[in-house]
């Protein structure tokens, strides 16, 4: 057949959506609504303006934007231009962002007013133009070669994820990854004509961004929120007739608290909850209120959802993240004989990342034998339900944000007084987990807990700063001298009891 | 990446469905229901029995079966065995079926009781075992190598379609074709948890068979009917809580007649109507009764739907078949300057056939430059809506069955008295169209209309036999001497007025 190369091409999804659903609502943000034809026009305008600023196909554009319509336009504009979008986590420090900018080497950094101060400071990390939305808007667009097709294997976005080493890596997600995420989610959760997906998770994370792409492919509106306020979200669910919302457990808990457990209208058909298993009391509360909670397991490297647990299974498969979404696959890798069936979780399928940007070695390692090695530990029960036992062994998930202990430890070890440092997550009612550090000081040095917290605050995003620092004589290490964070955690929790 | 070859593999859809939805209903047939785990077990049993009869992976199995659960089991059994299924049209004559058997060279022909007589007669056309369902059931199954994956480019089914030449060709549909048909249909029509798809179209046609594959991929039940009886179908819609039904216009008309225009319960959310544009009076009737009629354009070569027209557009885009389903594409090929924008309809996408079985030349021709040349004439309006002007120029669609004039003409020309023959479709209230023949007799010969009809009946499926035969002095031909069926039709209709 002559189709091999054509099979890799898919028509531009925004153009097709603007043609077929021109007058339908694409985006609801506060009192503003944007229709598909308008969104397409805006994306094309942005694209022309980016091009006028020297951005060329194949380049990368970094975003330092909040959850606003500008983000949505920018993410489609880059695709129109054949440019890779790299949305940056606005909660990071200048130093952290600077590192990512140096790694991704964008042709342009676009920021909005709330991120202006950080953007200004970033000038020392990059030679690319740093533009405010206003400056972009004032740019006279030039004619661009309009996209007609995306290649499935073309990189659409680069999203930074710290991974087990604590060193952030740019996860490359292709157009095909995003397409298959949308398709698999659709086969699993269904698709209704009245669907509206509420996005309050940060759009710079895969959990937020993937909503935007599903919305185009499904032709359904996104109800976008700039920040999480339980009362506002609760009101929005009703007023905007939201049918699906993506949250983390902590958000849902606060939403229920705020509502006084009054429940939600029946049009809310799916509360997609990521970021680790949902605690039993919250599940029971949802069951009592008839809230359709769908737990999900996913990561940046899989363009979001890999497995989901449907509401009917929430309590009888407690602690499970559910089954792999067709056509993806999950298997457990047992490196040694395991009596409890626990091993590393591997994922295969069209949702799996093409690799890490400019890191061929890490890519080869992560994708060995065609399977993504997630670094997470888990097991599959006899019905094929996944139980995630340890999220990337030592990963701390706090309010939906991933925190890698190694990154905080590195910041602490840079302090002149610290000889050893270990960071673990301890349970917290509000955030799920919070990072706590155990440190051993060098001989004849001294520092206070407050002093170290201040040190960290200057170097790390706020959510990563240890909430407590414990001074110890020695840290638990294994025979090879490697820090055993699990033992550290055990001793820490024992002390707290 | 190391994923190239793995990307071609998709997990066995029936196995995965049986795992994830074991106890959900897969099939409703009369008073019988079959759950996914049961259907999977039955398919595996059939597969083991077929293997015991000598069927090996890579071979073909022909089916001469009605719309019963056995058909559903057989179609999944062949996939389990890595065998290509060739469902035969049970309405064809022995000679027609014999031709297809010789072409497809199956390793087994499976028939059911209503087709026993034909099956017996087919023994002279094939050396393969011809087995009744009872004989298969009595076979002791052997262990088979269970399928874990399908290759997207692996041929799943061969469905015969006559094409413009009138010579039946085996259209090869791959697992990828069926997968993408299901995905594209899902993005377009949506997918609800309570969906149930009623199948009364013959399963040996792509319009029927594709329902079975969607049902597995969506995890929804098929409500299967053996034959079309308006009252039974109307009752079934209500009693079985059908949400989607695939029909041809003529069926829908008879259903409305039978119901006395009483309408349908609101759970019937989509009446997918293929086989040519729906006449305005019927559309108006549907609008008045709030029946959600979705017109569709598709063919065997595209694994069914290519474009659909949603109910809201039914009357303002009268006569249109709607827009291409994402990610497929439609374009019009203008071989010469055309003032009305009409040209040949071309289709591209993952739903397009891999080609015709054992016909490399016809395949190359039909798929030239990566587009399927449908042979149908049409145009696209400024909004991208397709208008099919002439279905494969001369194709006659009678009660949803495709009739190719050339095939009937060939049968007539085989009669000793006939010098020239032309067959065209004329409008018919019940069937949409019926075939009528115009013939010119050889000098000094004589034959009656009844004599010729009898002659045809012995050679052609009943629906193909001309309902009228007109004797003429000459037939309309163009400068090149080629029969111009359009002119023939015009003169015929003029005479009838």
Short mmCIF file of C-alpha atoms in Angstrom, two decimals, chain B residues 189-391:
data_model
loop_
_atom_site.label_atom_id
_atom_site.label_comp_id
_atom_site.label_asym_id
_atom_site.label_seq_id
_atom_site.Cartn_x
_atom_site.Cartn_y
_atom_site.Cartn_z
CA UNK B 189 -21.83 10.09 17.96
CA UNK B 190 -20.54 9.97 21.53
CA UNK B 191 -20.71 6.99 23.86
CA UNK B 192 -23.05 6.63 26.80
CA UNK B 193 -22.96 4.12 29.56
CA UNK B 194 -26.47 2.95 28.73
CA UNK B 195 -25.87 2.61 25.00
CA UNK B 196 -27.35 -0.40 23.19
CA UNK B 197 -26.99 -0.72 19.45
CA UNK B 198 -29.72 -2.52 17.49
CA UNK B 199 -28.41 -4.56 14.56
CA UNK B 200 -30.94 -5.64 11.98
CA UNK B 201 -28.86 -4.88 8.90
CA UNK B 202 -27.27 -8.10 7.64
CA UNK B 203 -24.09 -8.87 9.58
CA UNK B 204 -22.45 -10.03 6.36
CA UNK B 205 -22.50 -6.41 5.18
CA UNK B 206 -20.11 -3.90 6.66
CA UNK B 207 -22.95 -1.82 8.09
CA UNK B 208 -24.02 -4.74 10.25
CA UNK B 209 -20.65 -6.25 11.00
CA UNK B 210 -19.11 -2.98 12.16
CA UNK B 211 -21.72 -2.80 14.93
CA UNK B 212 -20.29 -6.01 16.41
CA UNK B 213 -16.79 -4.56 16.56
CA UNK B 214 -17.92 -1.23 17.99
CA UNK B 215 -19.84 -3.14 20.61
CA UNK B 216 -16.66 -4.89 21.82
CA UNK B 217 -14.57 -1.73 21.79
CA UNK B 218 -17.26 0.30 23.56
CA UNK B 219 -18.38 -2.44 25.92
CA UNK B 220 -22.04 -2.03 24.98
CA UNK B 221 -24.64 -4.69 24.09
CA UNK B 222 -25.83 -5.42 20.59
CA UNK B 223 -29.54 -6.04 20.27
CA UNK B 224 -29.52 -8.47 17.36
CA UNK B 225 -32.40 -9.25 15.01
CA UNK B 226 -32.53 -12.07 12.52
CA UNK B 227 -34.72 -10.28 10.03
CA UNK B 228 -36.52 -7.02 9.51
CA UNK B 229 -40.06 -6.89 10.74
CA UNK B 230 -41.20 -3.34 11.51
CA UNK B 231 -43.41 -4.27 14.43
CA UNK B 232 -40.76 -6.46 16.05
CA UNK B 233 -38.12 -3.77 15.68
CA UNK B 234 -40.40 -1.09 17.08
CA UNK B 235 -41.17 -3.26 20.07
CA UNK B 236 -37.52 -4.11 20.56
CA UNK B 237 -36.48 -0.45 20.64
CA UNK B 238 -38.70 0.11 23.64
CA UNK B 239 -38.36 -3.22 25.42
CA UNK B 240 -34.60 -3.49 25.05
CA UNK B 241 -33.97 0.20 25.71
CA UNK B 242 -32.17 0.65 22.40
CA UNK B 243 -30.23 3.92 22.09
CA UNK B 244 -28.78 3.56 18.58
CA UNK B 245 -30.13 1.74 15.55
CA UNK B 246 -28.59 1.36 12.10
CA UNK B 247 -31.14 1.26 9.27
CA UNK B 248 -31.70 2.18 5.65
CA UNK B 249 -34.34 4.77 4.79
CA UNK B 250 -36.83 2.21 3.58
CA UNK B 251 -36.75 0.34 6.88
CA UNK B 252 -37.26 3.52 8.86
CA UNK B 253 -40.23 4.42 6.70
CA UNK B 254 -41.85 1.06 7.30
CA UNK B 255 -41.14 1.33 11.03
CA UNK B 256 -42.85 4.71 11.19
CA UNK B 257 -45.79 3.38 9.16
CA UNK B 258 -46.17 0.45 11.49
CA UNK B 259 -46.00 2.60 14.61
CA UNK B 260 -48.66 4.95 13.27
CA UNK B 261 -46.22 7.80 13.79
CA UNK B 262 -46.32 7.43 17.54
CA UNK B 263 -42.61 8.27 17.91
CA UNK B 264 -40.00 6.59 20.08
CA UNK B 265 -38.90 6.82 23.71
CA UNK B 266 -36.21 9.42 24.34
CA UNK B 267 -33.54 6.77 25.02
CA UNK B 268 -33.38 6.22 21.24
CA UNK B 269 -30.73 8.88 20.67
CA UNK B 270 -29.49 8.03 17.17
CA UNK B 271 -31.11 6.53 14.09
CA UNK B 272 -28.11 6.02 11.85
CA UNK B 273 -29.43 5.89 8.31
CA UNK B 274 -27.28 4.75 5.43
CA UNK B 275 -27.81 3.70 1.85
CA UNK B 276 -28.29 7.03 0.14
CA UNK B 277 -29.91 10.33 1.09
CA UNK B 278 -33.17 10.17 2.95
CA UNK B 279 -36.15 11.64 1.06
CA UNK B 280 -37.44 14.96 2.36
CA UNK B 281 -40.89 13.72 3.42
CA UNK B 282 -39.30 11.12 5.65
CA UNK B 283 -36.93 13.74 7.15
CA UNK B 284 -39.87 16.00 7.87
CA UNK B 285 -41.74 13.16 9.45
CA UNK B 286 -38.72 12.44 11.67
CA UNK B 287 -38.42 16.11 12.60
CA UNK B 288 -42.09 16.25 13.56
CA UNK B 289 -41.74 13.11 15.68
CA UNK B 290 -38.43 14.24 17.19
CA UNK B 291 -36.64 11.19 15.82
CA UNK B 292 -32.87 11.84 15.82
CA UNK B 293 -32.03 10.75 12.29
CA UNK B 294 -28.33 10.80 11.46
CA UNK B 295 -27.67 10.26 7.77
CA UNK B 296 -24.44 8.60 6.84
CA UNK B 297 -22.27 7.95 3.81
CA UNK B 298 -19.96 4.99 3.78
CA UNK B 299 -19.04 1.83 1.96
CA UNK B 300 -17.38 -1.52 2.44
CA UNK B 301 -14.02 -0.03 1.47
CA UNK B 302 -14.18 2.39 4.42
CA UNK B 303 -15.33 -0.07 7.10
CA UNK B 304 -18.71 1.78 7.07
CA UNK B 305 -19.24 5.47 8.00
CA UNK B 306 -17.09 8.13 6.32
CA UNK B 307 -19.39 11.10 6.86
CA UNK B 308 -22.52 11.73 8.87
CA UNK B 309 -25.14 14.47 8.97
CA UNK B 310 -26.46 15.23 12.42
CA UNK B 311 -30.21 15.55 13.07
CA UNK B 312 -29.99 19.33 13.55
CA UNK B 313 -28.69 19.69 9.99
CA UNK B 314 -31.08 17.17 8.43
CA UNK B 315 -33.41 19.74 6.89
CA UNK B 316 -31.14 22.75 6.36
CA UNK B 317 -28.54 20.60 4.58
CA UNK B 318 -31.13 18.56 2.74
CA UNK B 319 -29.61 15.86 0.58
CA UNK B 320 -26.21 16.07 2.23
CA UNK B 321 -24.42 13.17 3.85
CA UNK B 322 -22.69 15.56 6.26
CA UNK B 323 -19.06 16.01 7.13
CA UNK B 324 -16.11 13.63 7.19
CA UNK B 325 -15.60 12.02 10.58
CA UNK B 326 -12.31 13.02 12.19
CA UNK B 327 -9.60 12.00 11.47
CA UNK B 328 -10.74 10.88 7.99
CA UNK B 329 -10.75 13.22 5.04
CA UNK B 330 -12.89 13.68 1.96
CA UNK B 331 -11.91 15.54 -1.16
CA UNK B 332 -13.38 15.88 -4.62
CA UNK B 333 -11.31 14.97 -7.63
CA UNK B 334 -12.02 17.10 -10.69
CA UNK B 335 -10.79 15.30 -13.76
CA UNK B 336 -12.10 18.05 -15.98
CA UNK B 337 -13.30 21.60 -15.34
CA UNK B 338 -16.55 21.29 -13.51
CA UNK B 339 -18.97 24.18 -13.11
CA UNK B 340 -21.07 22.58 -10.42
CA UNK B 341 -18.11 21.42 -8.30
CA UNK B 342 -19.06 17.79 -8.86
CA UNK B 343 -16.24 15.26 -9.12
CA UNK B 344 -15.21 11.88 -7.84
CA UNK B 345 -15.33 11.47 -4.08
CA UNK B 346 -11.97 10.51 -2.61
CA UNK B 347 -11.45 9.34 0.97
CA UNK B 348 -8.31 9.14 3.07
CA UNK B 349 -7.75 7.86 6.56
CA UNK B 350 -7.14 4.88 8.79
CA UNK B 351 -10.59 3.49 7.91
CA UNK B 352 -9.66 2.94 4.27
CA UNK B 353 -9.30 -0.69 3.12
CA UNK B 354 -5.88 -2.24 2.67
CA UNK B 355 -7.07 -3.27 -0.79
CA UNK B 356 -8.84 -5.99 -2.73
CA UNK B 357 -8.00 -9.59 -2.01
CA UNK B 358 -5.63 -11.00 -4.62
CA UNK B 359 -6.20 -8.03 -6.93
CA UNK B 360 -3.07 -5.89 -6.81
CA UNK B 361 -3.96 -3.98 -9.96
CA UNK B 362 -7.45 -2.96 -8.86
CA UNK B 363 -5.98 -2.11 -5.45
CA UNK B 364 -3.32 0.17 -6.88
CA UNK B 365 -5.92 1.84 -9.03
CA UNK B 366 -8.45 2.32 -6.22
CA UNK B 367 -5.83 3.64 -3.77
CA UNK B 368 -3.84 5.80 -6.17
CA UNK B 369 -1.87 8.53 -4.41
CA UNK B 370 -2.97 7.38 -0.99
CA UNK B 371 -6.64 8.22 -1.50
CA UNK B 372 -9.50 5.80 -1.99
CA UNK B 373 -11.18 6.53 -5.30
CA UNK B 374 -14.77 5.69 -4.42
CA UNK B 375 -16.19 5.95 -7.91
CA UNK B 376 -19.03 7.96 -6.40
CA UNK B 377 -19.70 11.45 -7.68
CA UNK B 378 -20.27 14.32 -5.32
CA UNK B 379 -19.43 17.83 -4.22
CA UNK B 380 -18.53 19.62 -1.01
CA UNK B 381 -20.36 22.82 -0.11
CA UNK B 382 -18.65 25.87 1.40
CA UNK B 383 -19.13 24.43 4.90
CA UNK B 384 -17.51 21.12 3.99
CA UNK B 385 -20.77 19.16 3.72
CA UNK B 386 -20.70 16.31 1.25
CA UNK B 387 -23.43 15.89 -1.33
CA UNK B 388 -23.35 12.52 -3.04
CA UNK B 389 -24.66 13.21 -6.52
CA UNK B 390 -24.40 9.77 -8.02
CA UNK B 391 -23.57 6.69 -6.07
#
